[in-house]
């Protein structure tokens, strides 16, 4: 549960600074959340994926949050 609490705190910080993150930072935040994106995704697409992640996980309890990357990536592939 410690990982979950740390990731949720990081989500809050990242959300408020999303516009100022560079490409490498965006890729890092996607990587640690296990969010899949196209290799050639633009910075705007990386930001959008993180915005979608925040919306997707904001209402989940801690156990669901830990499994969220599986369902989030599946949902994004379908769109």
Tab-separated table of C-alpha atoms in Angstrom:
chain	number	residue	atom	x	y	z
A	1	UNK	CA	0.000	0.000	0.000
A	2	UNK	CA	2.970	2.288	0.434
A	3	UNK	CA	3.545	2.284	-3.329
A	4	UNK	CA	-0.063	3.249	-3.908
A	5	UNK	CA	0.052	6.154	-1.483
A	6	UNK	CA	3.332	7.371	-2.979
A	7	UNK	CA	1.956	7.157	-6.526
A	8	UNK	CA	-1.215	9.017	-5.575
A	9	UNK	CA	0.872	11.806	-4.019
A	10	UNK	CA	3.000	11.905	-7.148
A	11	UNK	CA	-0.173	12.073	-9.269
A	12	UNK	CA	-1.259	15.197	-7.379
A	13	UNK	CA	2.104	16.885	-7.822
A	14	UNK	CA	2.405	15.823	-11.457
A	15	UNK	CA	-1.116	17.019	-12.290
A	16	UNK	CA	-0.405	20.537	-11.070
A	17	UNK	CA	2.884	20.679	-13.008
A	18	UNK	CA	1.883	18.772	-16.131
A	19	UNK	CA	2.268	21.724	-18.501
A	20	UNK	CA	5.842	22.398	-17.388
A	21	UNK	CA	7.148	18.824	-17.791
A	22	UNK	CA	9.530	18.141	-20.665
A	23	UNK	CA	9.393	15.051	-22.877
A	24	UNK	CA	11.816	13.029	-20.764
A	25	UNK	CA	9.863	13.794	-17.570
A	26	UNK	CA	6.585	12.894	-19.259
A	27	UNK	CA	8.033	9.577	-20.432
A	28	UNK	CA	9.274	8.882	-16.899
A	29	UNK	CA	5.834	9.508	-15.395
A	30	UNK	CA	4.239	7.240	-17.983
A	31	UNK	CA	6.849	4.540	-17.387
A	32	UNK	CA	6.483	4.404	-13.609
A	33	UNK	CA	2.710	4.124	-14.017
A	34	UNK	CA	3.119	1.425	-16.686
A	35	UNK	CA	1.121	3.445	-19.209
A	36	UNK	CA	1.732	2.394	-22.794
A	37	UNK	CA	2.085	5.004	-25.530
A	38	UNK	CA	3.312	4.962	-29.115
A	39	UNK	CA	7.099	5.251	-29.433
A	40	UNK	CA	6.712	8.312	-31.655
A	41	UNK	CA	4.098	10.063	-29.478
A	42	UNK	CA	4.399	13.841	-29.284
A	43	UNK	CA	4.719	15.744	-26.006
A	44	UNK	CA	1.055	16.728	-26.312
A	45	UNK	CA	0.051	13.074	-26.685
A	46	UNK	CA	2.164	12.139	-23.653
A	47	UNK	CA	0.504	14.886	-21.616
A	48	UNK	CA	-2.919	13.771	-22.791
A	49	UNK	CA	-2.224	10.187	-21.708
A	50	UNK	CA	-1.282	11.404	-18.230
A	51	UNK	CA	-4.390	13.613	-18.037
A	52	UNK	CA	-6.517	10.614	-18.976
A	53	UNK	CA	-4.738	8.540	-16.326
A	54	UNK	CA	-5.548	11.070	-13.625
A	55	UNK	CA	-9.199	11.085	-14.653
A	56	UNK	CA	-9.316	7.294	-14.843
A	57	UNK	CA	-7.764	6.693	-11.424
A	58	UNK	CA	-9.163	9.610	-9.430
A	59	UNK	CA	-12.194	7.649	-8.198
A	60	UNK	CA	-10.510	4.259	-7.645
A	61	UNK	CA	-9.768	2.747	-4.258
A	62	UNK	CA	-6.192	1.755	-3.469
A	63	UNK	CA	-6.466	-1.895	-4.554
A	64	UNK	CA	-8.042	-0.951	-7.865
A	65	UNK	CA	-5.424	1.773	-8.377
A	66	UNK	CA	-2.645	-0.814	-8.269
A	67	UNK	CA	-4.342	-2.820	-11.047
A	68	UNK	CA	-5.397	0.240	-13.031
A	69	UNK	CA	-2.598	0.189	-15.651
A	70	UNK	CA	-3.947	-3.064	-17.094
A	71	UNK	CA	-7.458	-1.693	-17.575
A	72	UNK	CA	-6.310	1.795	-18.552
A	73	UNK	CA	-4.041	0.495	-21.317
A	74	UNK	CA	-6.789	-1.805	-22.584
A	75	UNK	CA	-9.268	1.087	-22.686
A	76	UNK	CA	-6.815	3.303	-24.584
A	77	UNK	CA	-6.125	0.564	-27.151
A	78	UNK	CA	-9.835	0.271	-27.887
A	79	UNK	CA	-10.152	4.005	-28.655
